[in-house]
Amino acid sequence: MPSLRTIVAATDFSDFSERVVQRAAQIAKQHGSTMHLLHVVRPLELYPSLTLTQDEFSRHDEDFQEAERTRLQAIASGVADTFGIAVETATRLGRAHTEIGAYADAVSADLVVIGARGENTLMDLFLGSTAARLMRGIHHPVLIVRRPATDAYARVLAAVDFSPLSADVVTYALSLASGAEVEALHVQGSEVEHRLRRARYEQVDIADWLARLRGEAERQLDALLAPLEHGASVARRVVAGFPPAALCQYIDDHRVDLVVLGRHGESAGLHDWLLGSVSRDVALATTADVLMIGPGGKAGG
């Protein structure tokens, strides 16, 4: 199982980010981790409408950061007492996604926990959310929290595509499940359409082709899960469809609390930038919490 010794939770003190703090604390307690509570102060110089001198900018930022540090420490103290975990605090000055990534690197974070949205919702519509920006550059597993963190996860979905990253996707799903039901799901997407076109061209039985493709995917799932610890406890599912839509529909239909997805780096290039990757599309559209990991158990950009 992956080690989750150091967990970084980013908060902007919004009501929504309270879910981030509670979920990170639950996971820290589950794994005996140290939780780092991070708040990034947006410097005044990033607000173009303000006309202040550099000294005025600096004095305000320093005073505000000190006030936010006191506020953060109060939250950390309450979390430590409630969950019985070690909590460290840090404030940084700058752009949220940049500073969160830098701090995660500095403490060698095993998991970064952030909210799907925060207090600057309108600004995010124009500039891009912190979550979306962070996913493009951070090199750590990232948990994007949407749901209230009142209870542990009850249903966890590992979305696998049979790439080398799929085994890590399943192990992370098991690690965060904490006794919850875990399913490994494979969506047969573009490869099915390609083979169906070939089947029509060769005038073969399409129903037979579909059965064969499904059987092939099921055998791959069995092979993927066989060597994994607790592999027998993971349910297997194969569905066909456009992967982002099929995954989101499955999450809604089966009331999934957490979906674990793999990122494959930047090799998709311009095509990925224009059309979006499956993992990013699901992460931004689903109603569930999302854990994004990359090669070697790290988040890929």
PDB file of C-alpha atoms in Angstrom:
ATOM      1  CA  MET A   1       0.000   0.000   0.000  1.00  0.00           C
ATOM      2  CA  PRO A   2       1.242   3.570  -0.642  1.00  0.00           C
ATOM      3  CA  SER A   3       2.690   5.459   2.296  1.00  0.00           C
ATOM      4  CA  LEU A   4       0.740   8.547   3.350  1.00  0.00           C
ATOM      5  CA  ARG A   5       2.975   9.901   6.075  1.00  0.00           C
ATOM      6  CA  THR A   6       2.729  13.583   5.125  1.00  0.00           C
ATOM      7  CA  ILE A   7      -0.576  15.158   4.076  1.00  0.00           C
ATOM      8  CA  VAL A   8      -0.890  18.783   2.978  1.00  0.00           C
ATOM      9  CA  ALA A   9      -4.359  20.359   3.203  1.00  0.00           C
ATOM     10  CA  ALA A  10      -4.875  23.772   1.613  1.00  0.00           C
ATOM     11  CA  THR A  11      -7.525  26.048   3.087  1.00  0.00           C
ATOM     12  CA  ASP A  12      -8.762  29.529   2.160  1.00  0.00           C
ATOM     13  CA  PHE A  13     -11.029  29.709   5.255  1.00  0.00           C
ATOM     14  CA  SER A  14     -14.172  29.443   3.125  1.00  0.00           C
ATOM     15  CA  ASP A  15     -17.063  27.292   4.300  1.00  0.00           C
ATOM     16  CA  PHE A  16     -16.317  24.892   1.457  1.00  0.00           C
ATOM     17  CA  SER A  17     -12.684  24.439   2.470  1.00  0.00           C
ATOM     18  CA  GLU A  18     -13.833  23.170   5.869  1.00  0.00           C
ATOM     19  CA  ARG A  19     -14.584  19.942   4.005  1.00  0.00           C
ATOM     20  CA  VAL A  20     -10.961  19.830   2.884  1.00  0.00           C
ATOM     21  CA  VAL A  21      -9.681  20.178   6.445  1.00  0.00           C
ATOM     22  CA  GLN A  22     -12.037  17.517   7.813  1.00  0.00           C
ATOM     23  CA  ARG A  23     -11.304  15.012   5.032  1.00  0.00           C
ATOM     24  CA  ALA A  24      -7.545  15.478   5.313  1.00  0.00           C
ATOM     25  CA  ALA A  25      -7.764  15.030   9.078  1.00  0.00           C
ATOM     26  CA  GLN A  26      -9.768  11.810   8.680  1.00  0.00           C
ATOM     27  CA  ILE A  27      -7.175  10.384   6.306  1.00  0.00           C
ATOM     28  CA  ALA A  28      -4.315  11.514   8.564  1.00  0.00           C
ATOM     29  CA  LYS A  29      -5.909   9.737  11.518  1.00  0.00           C
ATOM     30  CA  GLN A  30      -6.508   6.605   9.434  1.00  0.00           C
ATOM     31  CA  HIS A  31      -2.863   6.439   8.321  1.00  0.00           C
ATOM     32  CA  GLY A  32      -1.110   7.910  11.364  1.00  0.00           C
ATOM     33  CA  SER A  33       0.070  10.826   9.224  1.00  0.00           C
ATOM     34  CA  THR A  34       1.266  14.321   9.981  1.00  0.00           C
ATOM     35  CA  MET A  35      -1.125  16.889   8.557  1.00  0.00           C
ATOM     36  CA  HIS A  36       0.179  20.204   7.235  1.00  0.00           C
ATOM     37  CA  LEU A  37      -2.459  22.936   7.138  1.00  0.00           C
ATOM     38  CA  LEU A  38      -1.514  25.514   4.487  1.00  0.00           C
ATOM     39  CA  HIS A  39      -3.049  28.898   3.704  1.00  0.00           C
ATOM     40  CA  VAL A  40      -1.881  31.008   0.770  1.00  0.00           C
ATOM     41  CA  VAL A  41      -2.356  34.767   1.059  1.00  0.00           C
ATOM     42  CA  ARG A  42      -2.992  36.501  -2.248  1.00  0.00           C
ATOM     43  CA  PRO A  43      -0.735  39.605  -2.296  1.00  0.00           C
ATOM     44  CA  LEU A  44      -2.330  42.965  -3.019  1.00  0.00           C
ATOM     45  CA  GLU A  45      -0.104  43.532  -6.025  1.00  0.00           C
ATOM     46  CA  LEU A  46      -2.086  40.832  -7.862  1.00  0.00           C
ATOM     47  CA  TYR A  47      -5.171  43.068  -7.769  1.00  0.00           C
ATOM     48  CA  PRO A  48      -4.656  45.414 -10.745  1.00  0.00           C
ATOM     49  CA  SER A  49      -7.197  48.045  -9.643  1.00  0.00           C
ATOM     50  CA  LEU A  50      -5.212  49.022  -6.534  1.00  0.00           C
ATOM     51  CA  THR A  51      -2.791  51.938  -6.709  1.00  0.00           C
ATOM     52  CA  LEU A  52      -0.470  51.710  -3.739  1.00  0.00           C
ATOM     53  CA  THR A  53       3.249  52.098  -3.297  1.00  0.00           C
ATOM     54  CA  GLN A  54       5.429  49.046  -2.987  1.00  0.00           C
ATOM     55  CA  ASP A  55       5.976  49.781   0.723  1.00  0.00           C
ATOM     56  CA  GLU A  56       2.223  50.001   1.291  1.00  0.00           C
ATOM     57  CA  PHE A  57       1.727  46.705  -0.528  1.00  0.00           C
ATOM     58  CA  SER A  58       4.424  45.028   1.568  1.00  0.00           C
ATOM     59  CA  ARG A  59       3.195  46.346   4.940  1.00  0.00           C
ATOM     60  CA  HIS A  60      -0.375  45.299   4.259  1.00  0.00           C
ATOM     61  CA  ASP A  61       0.659  41.834   3.059  1.00  0.00           C
ATOM     62  CA  GLU A  62       2.849  41.239   6.114  1.00  0.00           C
ATOM     63  CA  ASP A  63       0.138  42.368   8.551  1.00  0.00           C
ATOM     64  CA  PHE A  64      -2.512  40.333   6.796  1.00  0.00           C
ATOM     65  CA  GLN A  65      -0.327  37.232   6.642  1.00  0.00           C
ATOM     66  CA  GLU A  66       0.335  37.474  10.384  1.00  0.00           C
ATOM     67  CA  ALA A  67      -3.401  37.723  11.103  1.00  0.00           C
ATOM     68  CA  GLU A  68      -4.112  34.744   8.856  1.00  0.00           C
ATOM     69  CA  ARG A  69      -1.347  32.765  10.563  1.00  0.00           C
ATOM     70  CA  THR A  70      -3.076  33.259  13.934  1.00  0.00           C
ATOM     71  CA  ARG A  71      -6.386  32.164  12.427  1.00  0.00           C
ATOM     72  CA  LEU A  72      -4.773  29.090  10.884  1.00  0.00           C
ATOM     73  CA  GLN A  73      -3.152  28.036  14.134  1.00  0.00           C
ATOM     74  CA  ALA A  74      -6.507  28.194  15.912  1.00  0.00           C
ATOM     75  CA  ILE A  75      -8.029  25.838  13.329  1.00  0.00           C
ATOM     76  CA  ALA A  76      -5.040  23.500  13.559  1.00  0.00           C
ATOM     77  CA  SER A  77      -5.326  23.302  17.330  1.00  0.00           C
ATOM     78  CA  GLY A  78      -8.982  22.312  17.094  1.00  0.00           C
ATOM     79  CA  VAL A  79      -8.266  19.669  14.451  1.00  0.00           C
ATOM     80  CA  ALA A  80      -5.391  18.199  16.474  1.00  0.00           C
ATOM     81  CA  ASP A  81      -7.581  17.895  19.574  1.00  0.00           C
ATOM     82  CA  THR A  82     -10.574  16.468  17.711  1.00  0.00           C
ATOM     83  CA  PHE A  83      -8.737  13.858  15.662  1.00  0.00           C
ATOM     84  CA  GLY A  84      -5.718  13.188  17.858  1.00  0.00           C
ATOM     85  CA  ILE A  85      -3.232  13.863  15.068  1.00  0.00           C
ATOM     86  CA  ALA A  86      -0.100  15.971  14.626  1.00  0.00           C
ATOM     87  CA  VAL A  87      -0.858  19.196  12.741  1.00  0.00           C
ATOM     88  CA  GLU A  88       1.665  21.724  11.448  1.00  0.00           C
ATOM     89  CA  THR A  89       0.740  25.092   9.945  1.00  0.00           C
ATOM     90  CA  ALA A  90       2.202  27.284   7.238  1.00  0.00           C
ATOM     91  CA  THR A  91       1.221  30.455   5.394  1.00  0.00           C
ATOM     92  CA  ARG A  92       2.612  31.523   2.064  1.00  0.00           C
ATOM     93  CA  LEU A  93       2.305  34.697  -0.014  1.00  0.00           C
ATOM     94  CA  GLY A  94       1.610  34.342  -3.734  1.00  0.00           C
ATOM     95  CA  ARG A  95      -0.573  32.513  -6.216  1.00  0.00           C
ATOM     96  CA  ALA A  96      -2.368  29.580  -4.622  1.00  0.00           C
ATOM     97  CA  HIS A  97      -1.535  26.841  -7.134  1.00  0.00           C
ATOM     98  CA  THR A  98       2.140  27.852  -7.308  1.00  0.00           C
ATOM     99  CA  GLU A  99       2.620  28.054  -3.549  1.00  0.00           C
ATOM    100  CA  ILE A 100       0.732  24.833  -2.822  1.00  0.00           C
ATOM    101  CA  GLY A 101       2.938  22.970  -5.281  1.00  0.00           C
ATOM    102  CA  ALA A 102       6.121  24.497  -3.887  1.00  0.00           C
ATOM    103  CA  TYR A 103       5.143  23.691  -0.300  1.00  0.00           C
ATOM    104  CA  ALA A 104       4.223  20.109  -1.220  1.00  0.00           C
ATOM    105  CA  ASP A 105       7.681  19.729  -2.758  1.00  0.00           C
ATOM    106  CA  ALA A 106       9.362  21.245   0.301  1.00  0.00           C
ATOM    107  CA  VAL A 107       7.772  18.795   2.762  1.00  0.00           C
ATOM    108  CA  SER A 108       7.806  15.804   0.354  1.00  0.00           C
ATOM    109  CA  ALA A 109       4.030  15.466   0.583  1.00  0.00           C
ATOM    110  CA  ASP A 110       2.507  12.045   0.019  1.00  0.00           C
ATOM    111  CA  LEU A 111      -0.918  13.581  -0.572  1.00  0.00           C
ATOM    112  CA  VAL A 112      -2.221  17.092  -1.262  1.00  0.00           C
ATOM    113  CA  VAL A 113      -5.864  17.800  -0.378  1.00  0.00           C
ATOM    114  CA  ILE A 114      -7.644  20.768  -1.964  1.00  0.00           C
ATOM    115  CA  GLY A 115     -11.205  21.940  -2.582  1.00  0.00           C
ATOM    116  CA  ALA A 116     -12.998  21.907  -5.903  1.00  0.00           C
ATOM    117  CA  ARG A 117     -13.824  25.560  -5.269  1.00  0.00           C
ATOM    118  CA  GLY A 118     -13.236  28.223  -2.641  1.00  0.00           C
ATOM    119  CA  GLU A 119     -14.137  31.754  -1.724  1.00  0.00           C
ATOM    120  CA  ASN A 120     -12.984  33.345  -5.015  1.00  0.00           C
ATOM    121  CA  THR A 121     -15.503  31.534  -7.221  1.00  0.00           C
ATOM    122  CA  LEU A 122     -16.188  34.469  -9.572  1.00  0.00           C
ATOM    123  CA  MET A 123     -12.488  35.174 -10.061  1.00  0.00           C
ATOM    124  CA  ASP A 124     -11.877  31.479 -10.737  1.00  0.00           C
ATOM    125  CA  LEU A 125     -14.354  31.606 -13.618  1.00  0.00           C
ATOM    126  CA  PHE A 126     -12.068  34.064 -15.387  1.00  0.00           C
ATOM    127  CA  LEU A 127      -8.632  32.873 -14.284  1.00  0.00           C
ATOM    128  CA  GLY A 128      -9.166  29.118 -13.893  1.00  0.00           C
ATOM    129  CA  SER A 129      -9.670  27.386 -10.569  1.00  0.00           C
ATOM    130  CA  THR A 130      -6.817  26.566  -8.220  1.00  0.00           C
ATOM    131  CA  ALA A 131      -7.668  22.879  -8.602  1.00  0.00           C
ATOM    132  CA  ALA A 132      -7.473  23.002 -12.393  1.00  0.00           C
ATOM    133  CA  ARG A 133      -4.192  24.930 -12.375  1.00  0.00           C
ATOM    134  CA  LEU A 134      -2.663  22.732  -9.697  1.00  0.00           C
ATOM    135  CA  MET A 135      -3.419  19.561 -11.655  1.00  0.00           C
ATOM    136  CA  ARG A 136      -1.360  20.837 -14.579  1.00  0.00           C
ATOM    137  CA  GLY A 137       1.867  21.213 -12.660  1.00  0.00           C
ATOM    138  CA  ILE A 138       2.021  19.428  -9.306  1.00  0.00           C
ATOM    139  CA  HIS A 139       3.939  16.175  -8.932  1.00  0.00           C
ATOM    140  CA  HIS A 140       2.116  14.678  -5.955  1.00  0.00           C
ATOM    141  CA  PRO A 141      -1.143  12.761  -5.571  1.00  0.00           C
ATOM    142  CA  VAL A 142      -3.971  15.303  -5.338  1.00  0.00           C
ATOM    143  CA  LEU A 143      -7.324  14.715  -3.646  1.00  0.00           C
ATOM    144  CA  ILE A 144     -10.001  17.144  -4.842  1.00  0.00           C
ATOM    145  CA  VAL A 145     -12.770  17.373  -2.250  1.00  0.00           C
ATOM    146  CA  ARG A 146     -16.376  18.109  -3.166  1.00  0.00           C
ATOM    147  CA  ARG A 147     -18.511  16.139  -0.723  1.00  0.00           C
ATOM    148  CA  PRO A 148     -19.060  16.872   2.970  1.00  0.00           C
ATOM    149  CA  ALA A 149     -16.546  14.915   5.050  1.00  0.00           C
ATOM    150  CA  THR A 150     -18.925  13.812   7.786  1.00  0.00           C
ATOM    151  CA  ASP A 151     -18.193  10.108   7.246  1.00  0.00           C
ATOM    152  CA  ALA A 152     -15.490   7.907   5.770  1.00  0.00           C
ATOM    153  CA  TYR A 153     -15.802   6.990   2.101  1.00  0.00           C
ATOM    154  CA  ALA A 154     -18.429   4.275   1.553  1.00  0.00           C
ATOM    155  CA  ARG A 155     -17.970   3.504  -2.172  1.00  0.00           C
ATOM    156  CA  VAL A 156     -14.630   3.928  -3.947  1.00  0.00           C
ATOM    157  CA  LEU A 157     -14.105   3.561  -7.686  1.00  0.00           C
ATOM    158  CA  ALA A 158     -10.749   2.856  -9.335  1.00  0.00           C
ATOM    159  CA  ALA A 159     -10.935   3.864 -13.016  1.00  0.00           C
ATOM    160  CA  VAL A 160      -8.396   1.751 -14.919  1.00  0.00           C
ATOM    161  CA  ASP A 161      -7.299   1.775 -18.557  1.00  0.00           C
ATOM    162  CA  PHE A 162      -4.744  -1.073 -18.328  1.00  0.00           C
ATOM    163  CA  SER A 163      -1.813   1.310 -18.633  1.00  0.00           C
ATOM    164  CA  PRO A 164       1.150   0.727 -16.266  1.00  0.00           C
ATOM    165  CA  LEU A 165      -0.451   3.287 -13.939  1.00  0.00           C
ATOM    166  CA  SER A 166      -3.568   1.164 -13.372  1.00  0.00           C
ATOM    167  CA  ALA A 167      -2.048  -0.932 -10.573  1.00  0.00           C
ATOM    168  CA  ASP A 168      -1.236   2.244  -8.634  1.00  0.00           C
ATOM    169  CA  VAL A 169      -4.789   3.506  -9.172  1.00  0.00           C
ATOM    170  CA  VAL A 170      -6.173   0.375  -7.524  1.00  0.00           C
ATOM    171  CA  THR A 171      -3.717   0.386  -4.610  1.00  0.00           C
ATOM    172  CA  TYR A 172      -4.501   4.025  -3.821  1.00  0.00           C
ATOM    173  CA  ALA A 173      -8.212   3.252  -3.961  1.00  0.00           C
ATOM    174  CA  LEU A 174      -7.720   0.445  -1.449  1.00  0.00           C
ATOM    175  CA  SER A 175      -5.556   2.671   0.737  1.00  0.00           C
ATOM    176  CA  LEU A 176      -8.189   5.405   1.056  1.00  0.00           C
ATOM    177  CA  ALA A 177     -11.166   3.045   1.203  1.00  0.00           C
ATOM    178  CA  SER A 178     -10.773   2.204   4.907  1.00  0.00           C
ATOM    179  CA  GLY A 179     -13.107  -0.770   4.639  1.00  0.00           C
ATOM    180  CA  ALA A 180     -15.352   0.767   1.985  1.00  0.00           C
ATOM    181  CA  GLU A 181     -16.496  -1.160  -1.079  1.00  0.00           C
ATOM    182  CA  VAL A 182     -13.963  -0.816  -3.892  1.00  0.00           C
ATOM    183  CA  GLU A 183     -14.706  -1.356  -7.581  1.00  0.00           C
ATOM    184  CA  ALA A 184     -12.298  -1.404 -10.508  1.00  0.00           C
ATOM    185  CA  LEU A 185     -13.996  -0.031 -13.606  1.00  0.00           C
ATOM    186  CA  HIS A 186     -12.785  -0.100 -17.197  1.00  0.00           C
ATOM    187  CA  VAL A 187     -14.599   1.871 -19.890  1.00  0.00           C
ATOM    188  CA  GLN A 188     -14.300   0.502 -23.404  1.00  0.00           C
ATOM    189  CA  GLY A 189     -14.243   3.664 -25.461  1.00  0.00           C
ATOM    190  CA  SER A 190     -12.579   4.494 -28.773  1.00  0.00           C
ATOM    191  CA  GLU A 191     -11.083   1.024 -29.180  1.00  0.00           C
ATOM    192  CA  VAL A 192     -14.591  -0.459 -29.306  1.00  0.00           C
ATOM    193  CA  GLU A 193     -15.703   1.938 -32.038  1.00  0.00           C
ATOM    194  CA  HIS A 194     -12.550   1.185 -34.040  1.00  0.00           C
ATOM    195  CA  ARG A 195     -13.060  -2.571 -33.804  1.00  0.00           C
ATOM    196  CA  LEU A 196     -16.779  -2.332 -34.565  1.00  0.00           C
ATOM    197  CA  ARG A 197     -16.013  -0.470 -37.762  1.00  0.00           C
ATOM    198  CA  ARG A 198     -13.566  -3.189 -38.683  1.00  0.00           C
ATOM    199  CA  ALA A 199     -16.162  -5.845 -37.822  1.00  0.00           C
ATOM    200  CA  ARG A 200     -18.744  -4.220 -40.098  1.00  0.00           C
ATOM    201  CA  TYR A 201     -16.178  -3.993 -42.882  1.00  0.00           C
ATOM    202  CA  GLU A 202     -15.359  -7.690 -42.522  1.00  0.00           C
ATOM    203  CA  GLN A 203     -19.097  -8.520 -42.227  1.00  0.00           C
ATOM    204  CA  VAL A 204     -18.760 -10.470 -38.983  1.00  0.00           C
ATOM    205  CA  ASP A 205     -21.218 -10.858 -36.131  1.00  0.00           C
ATOM    206  CA  ILE A 206     -21.033  -7.576 -34.187  1.00  0.00           C
ATOM    207  CA  ALA A 207     -22.667  -9.073 -31.097  1.00  0.00           C
ATOM    208  CA  ASP A 208     -19.976 -11.732 -31.050  1.00  0.00           C
ATOM    209  CA  TRP A 209     -17.270  -9.062 -31.374  1.00  0.00           C
ATOM    210  CA  LEU A 210     -18.722  -7.126 -28.427  1.00  0.00           C
ATOM    211  CA  ALA A 211     -18.806 -10.260 -26.300  1.00  0.00           C
ATOM    212  CA  ARG A 212     -15.206 -11.002 -27.173  1.00  0.00           C
ATOM    213  CA  LEU A 213     -14.080  -7.458 -26.364  1.00  0.00           C
ATOM    214  CA  ARG A 214     -15.848  -7.540 -23.023  1.00  0.00           C
ATOM    215  CA  GLY A 215     -14.341 -10.920 -22.214  1.00  0.00           C
ATOM    216  CA  GLU A 216     -10.885  -9.642 -23.117  1.00  0.00           C
ATOM    217  CA  ALA A 217     -11.306  -6.614 -20.831  1.00  0.00           C
ATOM    218  CA  GLU A 218     -12.554  -8.794 -17.984  1.00  0.00           C
ATOM    219  CA  ARG A 219      -9.503 -11.052 -18.311  1.00  0.00           C
ATOM    220  CA  GLN A 220      -7.253  -8.000 -18.215  1.00  0.00           C
ATOM    221  CA  LEU A 221      -9.003  -6.819 -15.061  1.00  0.00           C
ATOM    222  CA  ASP A 222      -8.501 -10.213 -13.426  1.00  0.00           C
ATOM    223  CA  ALA A 223      -4.804 -10.156 -14.374  1.00  0.00           C
ATOM    224  CA  LEU A 224      -4.440  -6.610 -13.035  1.00  0.00           C
ATOM    225  CA  LEU A 225      -6.028  -7.386  -9.679  1.00  0.00           C
ATOM    226  CA  ALA A 226      -4.574 -10.860  -9.103  1.00  0.00           C
ATOM    227  CA  PRO A 227      -1.191  -9.774  -7.669  1.00  0.00           C
ATOM    228  CA  LEU A 228      -2.589  -6.946  -5.574  1.00  0.00           C
ATOM    229  CA  GLU A 229      -3.084  -7.156  -1.834  1.00  0.00           C
ATOM    230  CA  HIS A 230      -6.785  -7.639  -1.063  1.00  0.00           C
ATOM    231  CA  GLY A 231      -7.379  -8.012  -4.792  1.00  0.00           C
ATOM    232  CA  ALA A 232     -10.183 -10.515  -4.202  1.00  0.00           C
ATOM    233  CA  SER A 233     -12.185  -7.824  -2.389  1.00  0.00           C
ATOM    234  CA  VAL A 234     -12.254  -5.535  -5.423  1.00  0.00           C
ATOM    235  CA  ALA A 235     -15.298  -5.828  -7.677  1.00  0.00           C
ATOM    236  CA  ARG A 236     -14.756  -5.863 -11.450  1.00  0.00           C
ATOM    237  CA  ARG A 237     -16.852  -3.824 -13.889  1.00  0.00           C
ATOM    238  CA  VAL A 238     -16.579  -3.261 -17.652  1.00  0.00           C
ATOM    239  CA  VAL A 239     -18.823  -0.784 -19.471  1.00  0.00           C
ATOM    240  CA  ALA A 240     -18.800   0.689 -22.966  1.00  0.00           C
ATOM    241  CA  GLY A 241     -19.160   4.337 -23.931  1.00  0.00           C
ATOM    242  CA  PHE A 242     -17.424   7.687 -24.181  1.00  0.00           C
ATOM    243  CA  PRO A 243     -15.083   7.419 -21.177  1.00  0.00           C
ATOM    244  CA  PRO A 244     -15.660  10.781 -19.405  1.00  0.00           C
ATOM    245  CA  ALA A 245     -19.437  10.573 -19.761  1.00  0.00           C
ATOM    246  CA  ALA A 246     -19.574   6.870 -18.903  1.00  0.00           C
ATOM    247  CA  LEU A 247     -17.460   7.368 -15.780  1.00  0.00           C
ATOM    248  CA  CYS A 248     -19.527  10.321 -14.544  1.00  0.00           C
ATOM    249  CA  GLN A 249     -22.765   8.431 -15.201  1.00  0.00           C
ATOM    250  CA  TYR A 250     -21.475   5.371 -13.324  1.00  0.00           C
ATOM    251  CA  ILE A 251     -20.420   7.549 -10.395  1.00  0.00           C
ATOM    252  CA  ASP A 252     -23.899   9.088 -10.178  1.00  0.00           C
ATOM    253  CA  ASP A 253     -25.806   5.825 -10.683  1.00  0.00           C
ATOM    254  CA  HIS A 254     -23.798   3.949  -8.045  1.00  0.00           C
ATOM    255  CA  ARG A 255     -23.409   6.811  -5.561  1.00  0.00           C
ATOM    256  CA  VAL A 256     -19.616   6.674  -5.635  1.00  0.00           C
ATOM    257  CA  ASP A 257     -17.964   8.838  -2.946  1.00  0.00           C
ATOM    258  CA  LEU A 258     -14.419   8.771  -4.310  1.00  0.00           C
ATOM    259  CA  VAL A 259     -13.023   8.044  -7.767  1.00  0.00           C
ATOM    260  CA  VAL A 260      -9.308   7.409  -8.278  1.00  0.00           C
ATOM    261  CA  LEU A 261      -7.915   8.386 -11.662  1.00  0.00           C
ATOM    262  CA  GLY A 262      -4.508   8.200 -13.290  1.00  0.00           C
ATOM    263  CA  ARG A 263      -2.744  10.982 -15.156  1.00  0.00           C
ATOM    264  CA  HIS A 264      -0.318  10.141 -17.942  1.00  0.00           C
ATOM    265  CA  GLY A 265       1.830  13.253 -18.062  1.00  0.00           C
ATOM    266  CA  GLU A 266       2.101  15.701 -20.918  1.00  0.00           C
ATOM    267  CA  SER A 267       2.700  13.313 -23.791  1.00  0.00           C
ATOM    268  CA  ALA A 268      -0.749  13.968 -25.264  1.00  0.00           C
ATOM    269  CA  GLY A 269       0.475  17.449 -26.183  1.00  0.00           C
ATOM    270  CA  LEU A 270      -1.684  19.820 -28.204  1.00  0.00           C
ATOM    271  CA  HIS A 271      -4.480  17.292 -28.722  1.00  0.00           C
ATOM    272  CA  ASP A 272      -4.849  16.862 -24.962  1.00  0.00           C
ATOM    273  CA  TRP A 273      -4.726  20.622 -24.385  1.00  0.00           C
ATOM    274  CA  LEU A 274      -7.491  21.273 -26.915  1.00  0.00           C
ATOM    275  CA  LEU A 275      -9.843  18.376 -26.157  1.00  0.00           C
ATOM    276  CA  GLY A 276      -8.990  17.574 -22.571  1.00  0.00           C
ATOM    277  CA  SER A 277      -7.875  14.279 -21.059  1.00  0.00           C
ATOM    278  CA  VAL A 278     -10.344  11.747 -19.652  1.00  0.00           C
ATOM    279  CA  SER A 279      -8.997  12.171 -16.129  1.00  0.00           C
ATOM    280  CA  ARG A 280      -9.179  15.961 -16.203  1.00  0.00           C
ATOM    281  CA  ASP A 281     -12.654  15.985 -17.737  1.00  0.00           C
ATOM    282  CA  VAL A 282     -13.961  13.634 -15.054  1.00  0.00           C
ATOM    283  CA  ALA A 283     -12.179  15.495 -12.267  1.00  0.00           C
ATOM    284  CA  LEU A 284     -13.816  18.782 -13.232  1.00  0.00           C
ATOM    285  CA  ALA A 285     -17.291  17.371 -13.939  1.00  0.00           C
ATOM    286  CA  THR A 286     -17.999  14.588 -11.458  1.00  0.00           C
ATOM    287  CA  THR A 287     -19.991  14.950  -8.238  1.00  0.00           C
ATOM    288  CA  ALA A 288     -17.595  12.704  -6.297  1.00  0.00           C
ATOM    289  CA  ASP A 289     -14.290  13.440  -4.630  1.00  0.00           C
ATOM    290  CA  VAL A 290     -11.383  12.735  -6.992  1.00  0.00           C
ATOM    291  CA  LEU A 291      -7.911  11.400  -6.285  1.00  0.00           C
ATOM    292  CA  MET A 292      -5.492  12.079  -9.148  1.00  0.00           C
ATOM    293  CA  ILE A 293      -2.217  10.182  -9.316  1.00  0.00           C
ATOM    294  CA  GLY A 294       0.557   9.952 -11.875  1.00  0.00           C
ATOM    295  CA  PRO A 295       3.383   7.537 -12.708  1.00  0.00           C
ATOM    296  CA  GLY A 296       5.032   6.125  -9.603  1.00  0.00           C
ATOM    297  CA  GLY A 297       2.139   7.298  -7.421  1.00  0.00           C
ATOM    298  CA  LYS A 298       2.590  10.944  -8.317  1.00  0.00           C
ATOM    299  CA  ALA A 299       0.260  13.398  -9.916  1.00  0.00           C
ATOM    300  CA  GLY A 300       1.012  13.882 -13.588  1.00  0.00           C
ATOM    301  CA  GLY A 301       0.681  17.301 -15.176  1.00  0.00           C
TER     302      GLY A 301
END
